[in-house]
PDB file of C-alpha atoms in Angstrom:
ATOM      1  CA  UNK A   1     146.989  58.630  -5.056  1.00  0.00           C
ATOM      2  CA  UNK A   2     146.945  62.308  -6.855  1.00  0.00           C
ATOM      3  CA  UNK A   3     150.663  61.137  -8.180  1.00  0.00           C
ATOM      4  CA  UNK A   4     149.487  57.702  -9.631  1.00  0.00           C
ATOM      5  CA  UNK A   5     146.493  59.021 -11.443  1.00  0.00           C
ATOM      6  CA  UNK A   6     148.984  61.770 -12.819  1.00  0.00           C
ATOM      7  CA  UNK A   7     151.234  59.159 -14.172  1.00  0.00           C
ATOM      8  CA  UNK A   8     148.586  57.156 -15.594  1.00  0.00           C
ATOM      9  CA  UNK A   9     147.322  59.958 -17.437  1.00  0.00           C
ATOM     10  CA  UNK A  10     150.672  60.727 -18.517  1.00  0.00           C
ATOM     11  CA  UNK A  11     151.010  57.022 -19.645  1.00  0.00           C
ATOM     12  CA  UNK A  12     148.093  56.615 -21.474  1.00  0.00           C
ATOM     13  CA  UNK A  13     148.954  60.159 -23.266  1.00  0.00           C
ATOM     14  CA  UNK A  14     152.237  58.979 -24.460  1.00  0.00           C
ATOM     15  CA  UNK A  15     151.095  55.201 -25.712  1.00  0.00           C
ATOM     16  CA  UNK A  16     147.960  56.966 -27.887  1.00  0.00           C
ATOM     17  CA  UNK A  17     150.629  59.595 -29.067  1.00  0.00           C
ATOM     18  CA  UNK A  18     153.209  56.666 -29.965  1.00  0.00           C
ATOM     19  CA  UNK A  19     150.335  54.351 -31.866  1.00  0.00           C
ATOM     20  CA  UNK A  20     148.890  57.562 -33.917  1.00  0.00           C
ATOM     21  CA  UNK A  21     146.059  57.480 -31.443  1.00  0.00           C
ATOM     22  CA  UNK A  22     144.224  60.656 -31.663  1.00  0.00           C
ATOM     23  CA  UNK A  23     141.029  61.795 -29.624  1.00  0.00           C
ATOM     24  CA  UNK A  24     138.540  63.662 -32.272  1.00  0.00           C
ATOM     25  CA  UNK A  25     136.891  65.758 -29.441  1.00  0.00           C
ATOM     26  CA  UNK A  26     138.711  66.429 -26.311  1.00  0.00           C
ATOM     27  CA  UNK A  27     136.246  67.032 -23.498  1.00  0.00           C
ATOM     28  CA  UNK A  28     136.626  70.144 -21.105  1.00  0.00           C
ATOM     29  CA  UNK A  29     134.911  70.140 -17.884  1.00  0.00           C
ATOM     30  CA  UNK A  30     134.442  73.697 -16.042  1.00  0.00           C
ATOM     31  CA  UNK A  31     133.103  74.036 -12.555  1.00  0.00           C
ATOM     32  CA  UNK A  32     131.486  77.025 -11.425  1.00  0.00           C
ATOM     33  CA  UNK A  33     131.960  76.891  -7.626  1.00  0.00           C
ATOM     34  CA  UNK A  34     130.091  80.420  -6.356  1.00  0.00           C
ATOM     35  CA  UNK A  35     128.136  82.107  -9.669  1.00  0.00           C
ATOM     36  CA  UNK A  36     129.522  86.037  -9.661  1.00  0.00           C
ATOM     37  CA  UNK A  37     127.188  88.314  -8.254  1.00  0.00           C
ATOM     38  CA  UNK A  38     125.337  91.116 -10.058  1.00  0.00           C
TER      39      UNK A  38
END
């Protein structure tokens, strides 16, 4: 299923980037699994 959602993504990409689709504010997730210790 990783594979499919990886194409799709890819898809979608390459449609926006062949109608002049742009996104204004990409969004960045970051996950902090273990916080460092002091």
């Amino acid at each position: 299923i990783e594979f499919v959602k990886s194409d799709l993504r890819f898809a979608i990409d390459e449609a926006f980037r062949t109608n002049g689709i742009t996104i204004a504010f990409p969004q960045m997730d970051v996950w902090i699994k273990e916080a460092p210790k002091s």
